[in-house]
Coordinates of N, CA and C in Angstrom, one line a residue:
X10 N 4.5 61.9 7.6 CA 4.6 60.7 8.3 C 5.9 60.4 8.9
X11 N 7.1 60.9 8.5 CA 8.7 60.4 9.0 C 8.4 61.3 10.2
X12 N 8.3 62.6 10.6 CA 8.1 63.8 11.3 C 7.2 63.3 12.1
X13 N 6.2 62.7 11.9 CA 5.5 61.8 12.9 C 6.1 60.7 13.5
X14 N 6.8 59.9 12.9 CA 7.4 58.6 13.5 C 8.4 59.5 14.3
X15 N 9.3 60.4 13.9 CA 10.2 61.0 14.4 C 9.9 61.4 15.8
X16 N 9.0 61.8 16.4 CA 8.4 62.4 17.3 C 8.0 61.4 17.7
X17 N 7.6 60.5 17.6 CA 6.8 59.1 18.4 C 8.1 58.7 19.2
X18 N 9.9 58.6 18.6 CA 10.7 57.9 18.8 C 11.4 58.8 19.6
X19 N 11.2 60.2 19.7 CA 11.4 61.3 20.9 C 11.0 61.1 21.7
X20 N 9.8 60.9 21.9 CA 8.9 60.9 23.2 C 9.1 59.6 23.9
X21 N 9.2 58.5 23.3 CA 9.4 57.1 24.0 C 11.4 57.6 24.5
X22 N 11.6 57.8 23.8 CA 13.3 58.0 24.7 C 13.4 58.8 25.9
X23 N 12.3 60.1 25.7 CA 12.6 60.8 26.7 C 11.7 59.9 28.0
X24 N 10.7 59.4 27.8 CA 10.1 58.8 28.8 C 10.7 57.4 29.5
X25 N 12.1 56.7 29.0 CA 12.5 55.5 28.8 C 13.2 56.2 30.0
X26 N 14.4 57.2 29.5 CA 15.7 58.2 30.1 C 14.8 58.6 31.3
X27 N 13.6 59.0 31.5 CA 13.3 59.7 32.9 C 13.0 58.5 34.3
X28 N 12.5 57.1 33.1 CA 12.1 55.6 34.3 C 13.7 55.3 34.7
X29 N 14.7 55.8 33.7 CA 15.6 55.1 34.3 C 16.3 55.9 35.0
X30 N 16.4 57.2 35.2 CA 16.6 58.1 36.8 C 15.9 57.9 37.6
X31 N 14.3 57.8 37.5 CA 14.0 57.3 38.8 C 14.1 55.9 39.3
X32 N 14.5 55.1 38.5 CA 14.6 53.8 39.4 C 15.8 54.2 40.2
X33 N 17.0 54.7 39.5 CA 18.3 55.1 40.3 C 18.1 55.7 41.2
X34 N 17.4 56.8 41.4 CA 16.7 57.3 43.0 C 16.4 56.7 43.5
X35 N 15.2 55.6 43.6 CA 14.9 54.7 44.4 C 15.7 53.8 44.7
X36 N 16.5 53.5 44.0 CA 17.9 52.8 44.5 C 18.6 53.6 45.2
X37 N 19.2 54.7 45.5 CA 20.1 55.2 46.2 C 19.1 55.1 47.5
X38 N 17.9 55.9 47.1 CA 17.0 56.1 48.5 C 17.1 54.7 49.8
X39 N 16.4 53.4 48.7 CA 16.8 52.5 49.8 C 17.8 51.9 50.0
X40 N 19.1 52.1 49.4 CA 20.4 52.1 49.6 C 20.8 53.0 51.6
X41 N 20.4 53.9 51.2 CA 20.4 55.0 52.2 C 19.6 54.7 53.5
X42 N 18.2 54.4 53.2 CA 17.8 53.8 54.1 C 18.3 52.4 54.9
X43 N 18.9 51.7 54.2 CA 19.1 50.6 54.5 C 20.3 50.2 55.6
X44 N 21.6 51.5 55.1 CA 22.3 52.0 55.8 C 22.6 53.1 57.1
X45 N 21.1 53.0 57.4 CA 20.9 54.1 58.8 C 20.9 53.2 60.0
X46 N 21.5 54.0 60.8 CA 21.1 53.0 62.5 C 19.9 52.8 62.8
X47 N 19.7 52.6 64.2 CA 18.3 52.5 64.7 C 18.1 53.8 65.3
X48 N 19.2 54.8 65.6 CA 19.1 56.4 66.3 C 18.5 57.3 65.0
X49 N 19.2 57.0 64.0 CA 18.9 57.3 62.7 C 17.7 57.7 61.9
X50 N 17.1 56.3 62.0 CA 15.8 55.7 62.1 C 15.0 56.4 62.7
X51 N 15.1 56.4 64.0 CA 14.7 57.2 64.8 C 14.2 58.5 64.9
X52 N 15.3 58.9 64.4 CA 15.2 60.3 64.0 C 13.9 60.6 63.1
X53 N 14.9 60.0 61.6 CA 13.7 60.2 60.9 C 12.2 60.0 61.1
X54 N 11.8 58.8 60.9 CA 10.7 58.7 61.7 C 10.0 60.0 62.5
X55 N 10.9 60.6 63.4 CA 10.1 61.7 64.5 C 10.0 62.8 63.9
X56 N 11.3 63.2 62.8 CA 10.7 64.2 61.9 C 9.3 64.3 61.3
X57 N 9.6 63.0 60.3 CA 8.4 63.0 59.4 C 7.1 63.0 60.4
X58 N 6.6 62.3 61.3 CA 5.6 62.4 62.0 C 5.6 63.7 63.1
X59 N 6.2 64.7 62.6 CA 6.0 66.2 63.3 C 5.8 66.9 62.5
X60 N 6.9 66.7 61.3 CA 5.9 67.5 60.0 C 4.1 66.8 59.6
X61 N 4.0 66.0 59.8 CA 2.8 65.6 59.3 C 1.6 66.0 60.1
X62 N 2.0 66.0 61.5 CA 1.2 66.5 62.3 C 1.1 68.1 62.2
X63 N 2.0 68.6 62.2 CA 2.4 70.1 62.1 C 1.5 71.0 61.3
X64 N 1.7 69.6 59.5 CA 1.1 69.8 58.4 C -0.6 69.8 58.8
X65 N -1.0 68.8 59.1 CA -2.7 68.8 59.4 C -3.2 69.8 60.5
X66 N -2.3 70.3 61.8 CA -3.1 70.8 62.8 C -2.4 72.3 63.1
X67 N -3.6 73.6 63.3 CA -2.8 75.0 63.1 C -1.9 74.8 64.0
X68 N -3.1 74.4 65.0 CA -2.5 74.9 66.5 C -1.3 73.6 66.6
X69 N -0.7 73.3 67.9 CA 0.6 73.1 68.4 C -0.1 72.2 69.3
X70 N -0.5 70.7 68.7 CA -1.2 70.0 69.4 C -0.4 68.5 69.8
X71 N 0.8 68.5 69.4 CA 1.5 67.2 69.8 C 2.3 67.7 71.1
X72 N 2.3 66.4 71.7 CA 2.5 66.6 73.0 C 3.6 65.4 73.3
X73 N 3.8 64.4 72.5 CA 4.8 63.6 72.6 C 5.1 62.5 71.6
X74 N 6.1 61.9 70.9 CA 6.1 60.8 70.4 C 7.2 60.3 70.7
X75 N 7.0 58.4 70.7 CA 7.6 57.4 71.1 C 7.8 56.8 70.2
X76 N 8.9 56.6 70.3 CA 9.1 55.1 68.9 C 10.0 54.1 69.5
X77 N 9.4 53.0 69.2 CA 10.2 51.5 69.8 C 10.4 51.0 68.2
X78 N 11.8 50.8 68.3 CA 12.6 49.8 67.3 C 11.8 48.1 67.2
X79 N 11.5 47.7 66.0 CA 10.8 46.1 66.1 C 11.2 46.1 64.4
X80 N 12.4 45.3 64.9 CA 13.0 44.5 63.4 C 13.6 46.0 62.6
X81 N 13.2 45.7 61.4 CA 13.2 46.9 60.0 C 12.4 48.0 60.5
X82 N 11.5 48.0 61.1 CA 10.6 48.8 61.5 C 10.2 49.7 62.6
X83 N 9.3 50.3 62.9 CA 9.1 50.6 64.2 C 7.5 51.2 64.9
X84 N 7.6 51.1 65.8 CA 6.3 50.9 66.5 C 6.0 52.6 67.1
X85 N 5.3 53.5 67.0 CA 5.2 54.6 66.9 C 4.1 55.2 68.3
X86 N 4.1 55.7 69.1 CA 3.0 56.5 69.6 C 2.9 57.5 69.6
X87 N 1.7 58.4 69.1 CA 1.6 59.9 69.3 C 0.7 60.5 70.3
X88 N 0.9 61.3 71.0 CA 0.4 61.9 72.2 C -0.2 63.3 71.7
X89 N -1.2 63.3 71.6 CA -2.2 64.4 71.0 C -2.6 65.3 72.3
X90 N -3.1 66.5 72.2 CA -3.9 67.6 73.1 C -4.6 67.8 71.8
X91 N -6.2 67.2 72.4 CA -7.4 67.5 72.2 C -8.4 68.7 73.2
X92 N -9.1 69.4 72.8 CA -9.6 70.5 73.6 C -10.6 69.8 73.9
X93 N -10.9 70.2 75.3 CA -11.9 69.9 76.6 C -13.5 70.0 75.6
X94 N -13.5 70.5 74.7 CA -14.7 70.7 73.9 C -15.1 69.6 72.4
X95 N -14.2 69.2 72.5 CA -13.9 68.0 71.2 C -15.1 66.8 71.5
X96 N -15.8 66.7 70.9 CA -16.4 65.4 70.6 C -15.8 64.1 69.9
X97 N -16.1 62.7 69.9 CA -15.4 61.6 69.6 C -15.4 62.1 68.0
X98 N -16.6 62.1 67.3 CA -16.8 62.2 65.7 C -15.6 63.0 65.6
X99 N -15.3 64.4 66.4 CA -14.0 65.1 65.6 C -12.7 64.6 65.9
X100 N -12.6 63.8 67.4 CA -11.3 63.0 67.3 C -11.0 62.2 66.4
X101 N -12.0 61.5 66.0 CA -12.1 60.7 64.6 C -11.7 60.7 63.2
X102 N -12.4 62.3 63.0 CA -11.9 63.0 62.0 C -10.5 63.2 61.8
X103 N -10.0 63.8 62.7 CA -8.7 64.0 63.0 C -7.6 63.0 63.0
X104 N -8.3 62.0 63.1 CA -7.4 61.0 63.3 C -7.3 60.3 61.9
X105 N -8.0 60.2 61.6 CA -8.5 59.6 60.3 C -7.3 60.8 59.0
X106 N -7.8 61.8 59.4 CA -6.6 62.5 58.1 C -5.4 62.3 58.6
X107 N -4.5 62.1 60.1 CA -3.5 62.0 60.1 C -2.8 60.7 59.6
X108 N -4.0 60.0 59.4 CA -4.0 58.5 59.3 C -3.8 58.4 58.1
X109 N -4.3 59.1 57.2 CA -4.4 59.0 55.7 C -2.9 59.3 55.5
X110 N -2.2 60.3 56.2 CA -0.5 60.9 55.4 C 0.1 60.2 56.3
X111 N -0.1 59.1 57.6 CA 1.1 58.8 58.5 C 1.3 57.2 56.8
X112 N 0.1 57.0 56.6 CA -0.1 55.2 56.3 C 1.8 55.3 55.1
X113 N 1.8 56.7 54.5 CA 2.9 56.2 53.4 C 4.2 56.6 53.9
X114 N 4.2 56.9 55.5 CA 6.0 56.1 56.3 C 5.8 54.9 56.4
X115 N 6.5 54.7 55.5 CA 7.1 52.9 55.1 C 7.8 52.4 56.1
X116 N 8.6 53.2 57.4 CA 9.6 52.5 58.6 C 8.2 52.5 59.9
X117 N 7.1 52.1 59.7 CA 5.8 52.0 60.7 C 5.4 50.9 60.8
X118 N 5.8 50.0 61.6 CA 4.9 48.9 62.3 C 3.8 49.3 62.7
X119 N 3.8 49.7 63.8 CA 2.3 50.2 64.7 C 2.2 51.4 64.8
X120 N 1.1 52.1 64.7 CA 0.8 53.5 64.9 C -0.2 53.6 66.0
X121 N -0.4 54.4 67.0 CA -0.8 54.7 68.3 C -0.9 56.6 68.0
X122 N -2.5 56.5 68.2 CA -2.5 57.4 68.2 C -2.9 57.7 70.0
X123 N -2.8 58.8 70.7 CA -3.2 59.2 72.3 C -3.9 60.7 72.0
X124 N -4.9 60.8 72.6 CA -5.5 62.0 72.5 C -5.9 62.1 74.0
X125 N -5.3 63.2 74.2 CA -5.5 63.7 75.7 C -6.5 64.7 76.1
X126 N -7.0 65.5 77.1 CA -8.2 66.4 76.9 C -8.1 66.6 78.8
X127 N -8.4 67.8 78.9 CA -8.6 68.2 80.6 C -9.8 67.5 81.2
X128 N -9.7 66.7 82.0 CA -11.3 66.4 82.7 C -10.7 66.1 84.2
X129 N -11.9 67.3 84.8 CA -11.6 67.2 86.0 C -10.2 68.2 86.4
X130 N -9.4 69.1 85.8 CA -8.1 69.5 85.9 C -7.3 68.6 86.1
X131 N -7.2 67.2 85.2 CA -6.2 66.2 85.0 C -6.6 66.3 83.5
X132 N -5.0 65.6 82.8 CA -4.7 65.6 81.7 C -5.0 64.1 81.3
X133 N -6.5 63.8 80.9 CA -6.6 62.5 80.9 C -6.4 61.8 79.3
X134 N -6.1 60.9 79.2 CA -6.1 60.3 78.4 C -7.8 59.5 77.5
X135 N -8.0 60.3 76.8 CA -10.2 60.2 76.4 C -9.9 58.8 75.4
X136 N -9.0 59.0 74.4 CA -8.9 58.0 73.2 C -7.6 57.5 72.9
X137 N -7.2 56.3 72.4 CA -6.0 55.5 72.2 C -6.8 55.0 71.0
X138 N -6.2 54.9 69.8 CA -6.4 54.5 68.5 C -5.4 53.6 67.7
X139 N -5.3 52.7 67.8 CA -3.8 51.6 67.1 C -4.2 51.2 65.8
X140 N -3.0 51.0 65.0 CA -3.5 50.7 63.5 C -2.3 49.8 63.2
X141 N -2.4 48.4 63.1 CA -0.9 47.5 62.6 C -0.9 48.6 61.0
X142 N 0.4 47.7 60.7 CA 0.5 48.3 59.2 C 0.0 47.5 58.2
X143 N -1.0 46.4 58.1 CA -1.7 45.9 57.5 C -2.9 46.6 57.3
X144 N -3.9 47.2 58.5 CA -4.9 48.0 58.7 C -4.4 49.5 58.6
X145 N -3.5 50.1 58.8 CA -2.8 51.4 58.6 C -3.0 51.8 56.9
X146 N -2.5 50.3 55.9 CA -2.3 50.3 54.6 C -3.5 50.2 54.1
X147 N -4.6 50.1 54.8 CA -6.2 49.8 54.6 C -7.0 51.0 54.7
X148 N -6.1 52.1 54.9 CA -6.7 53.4 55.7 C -7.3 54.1 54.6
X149 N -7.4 54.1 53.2 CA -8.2 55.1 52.0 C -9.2 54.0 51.9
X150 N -9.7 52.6 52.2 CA -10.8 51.9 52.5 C -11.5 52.2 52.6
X151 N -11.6 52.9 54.1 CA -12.6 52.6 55.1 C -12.7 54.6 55.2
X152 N -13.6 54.9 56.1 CA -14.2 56.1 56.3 C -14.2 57.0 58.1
X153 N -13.5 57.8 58.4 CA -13.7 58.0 59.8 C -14.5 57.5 60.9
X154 N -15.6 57.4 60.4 CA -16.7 56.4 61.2 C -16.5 54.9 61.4
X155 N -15.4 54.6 60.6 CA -15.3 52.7 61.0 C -13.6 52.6 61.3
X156 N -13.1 53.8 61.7 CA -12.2 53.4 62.8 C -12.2 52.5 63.8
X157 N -13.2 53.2 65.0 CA -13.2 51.6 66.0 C -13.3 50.4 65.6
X158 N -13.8 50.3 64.3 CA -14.5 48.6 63.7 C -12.9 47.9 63.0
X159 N -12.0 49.5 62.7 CA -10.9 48.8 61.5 C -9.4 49.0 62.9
X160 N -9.7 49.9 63.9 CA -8.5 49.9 64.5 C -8.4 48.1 65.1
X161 N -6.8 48.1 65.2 CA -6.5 46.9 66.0 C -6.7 47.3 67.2
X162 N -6.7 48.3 68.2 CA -6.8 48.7 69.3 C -7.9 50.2 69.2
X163 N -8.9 50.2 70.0 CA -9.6 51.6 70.4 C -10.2 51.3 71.6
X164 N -9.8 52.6 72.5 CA -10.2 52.7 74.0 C -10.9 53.8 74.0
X165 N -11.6 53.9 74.3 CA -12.6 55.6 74.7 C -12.4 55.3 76.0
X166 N -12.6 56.4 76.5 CA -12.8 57.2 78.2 C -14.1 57.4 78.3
X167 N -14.5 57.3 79.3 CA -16.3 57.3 79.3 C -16.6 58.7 79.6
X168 N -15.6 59.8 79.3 CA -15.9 61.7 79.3 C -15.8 61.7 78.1
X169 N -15.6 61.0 77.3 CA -15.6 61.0 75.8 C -17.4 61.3 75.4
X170 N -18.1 62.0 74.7 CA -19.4 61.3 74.0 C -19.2 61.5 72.8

């Protein structure tokens, strides 16, 4: 029984000692954050949204990102190459998983997604997809099919089907 209590009173320390390193992480973390510029910011931001994209697609399909500073935050567009052969359902898909790993960058006001595609031998722009960070944080909800219903903004191109 002591050998039992004894071990009960290990385990709660070691588990007490590890909440209290990580809160100190998370303190330095947004310590850190807190103290970055807006270039900074910037930065990061463009990283993480290259690895993410990088992460979900083989091929080498970003073609540009924007970020506008608004407050704490920032307002993001991504510029996609989609192939001339893509239907809406797989832009959707696609969008929908980048959607799922963009939703936990915490420095995202708005997310804009652009998906571009050859029609005609012009680089047209087929789909624009927006998500505030209210609906962005709503994104394990809902299901690729109720994007247009949940985006704050969705435009199709009528070469889209």
């Amino acid at each position: 029984m002591l050998i039992a209590l004894l071990i009960f009173v290990c385990v709660v320390s070691v588990q007490y000692i590890i909440k209290m390193q990580n809160s100190e992480e998370e303190e330095t973390l947004i310590e850190a954050k807190a103290s970055m510029t807006q270039e900074q910011l910037k930065t990061h931001t463009m990283l993480m949204m290259t690895e993410i994209v990088l992460k979900q697609f083989v091929e080498n399909i970003m073609l540009n990102i924007e970020i506008v500073p608004v407050d704490d935050k920032q307002n993001v567009i991504v510029s996609l190459r989609a192939s001339e052969f893509l239907k809406e359902s797989t832009l959707l898909k696609d969008s929908y998983n980048l959607l799922k790993e963009i939703q936990h960058v915490e420095e995202i006001n708005d997310i804009t997604l652009k998906w571009f595609m050859p029609v005609k031998n012009n680089n047209t722009e087929i789909l624009t997809v927006t998500f505030d960070d209210e609906a962005l944080a709503a994104i394990h909800e809902i299901s690729y099919k109720d994007i247009p219903q949940a985006a704050t903004q969705y435009i199709k191109h009528e070469h889209l089907d």
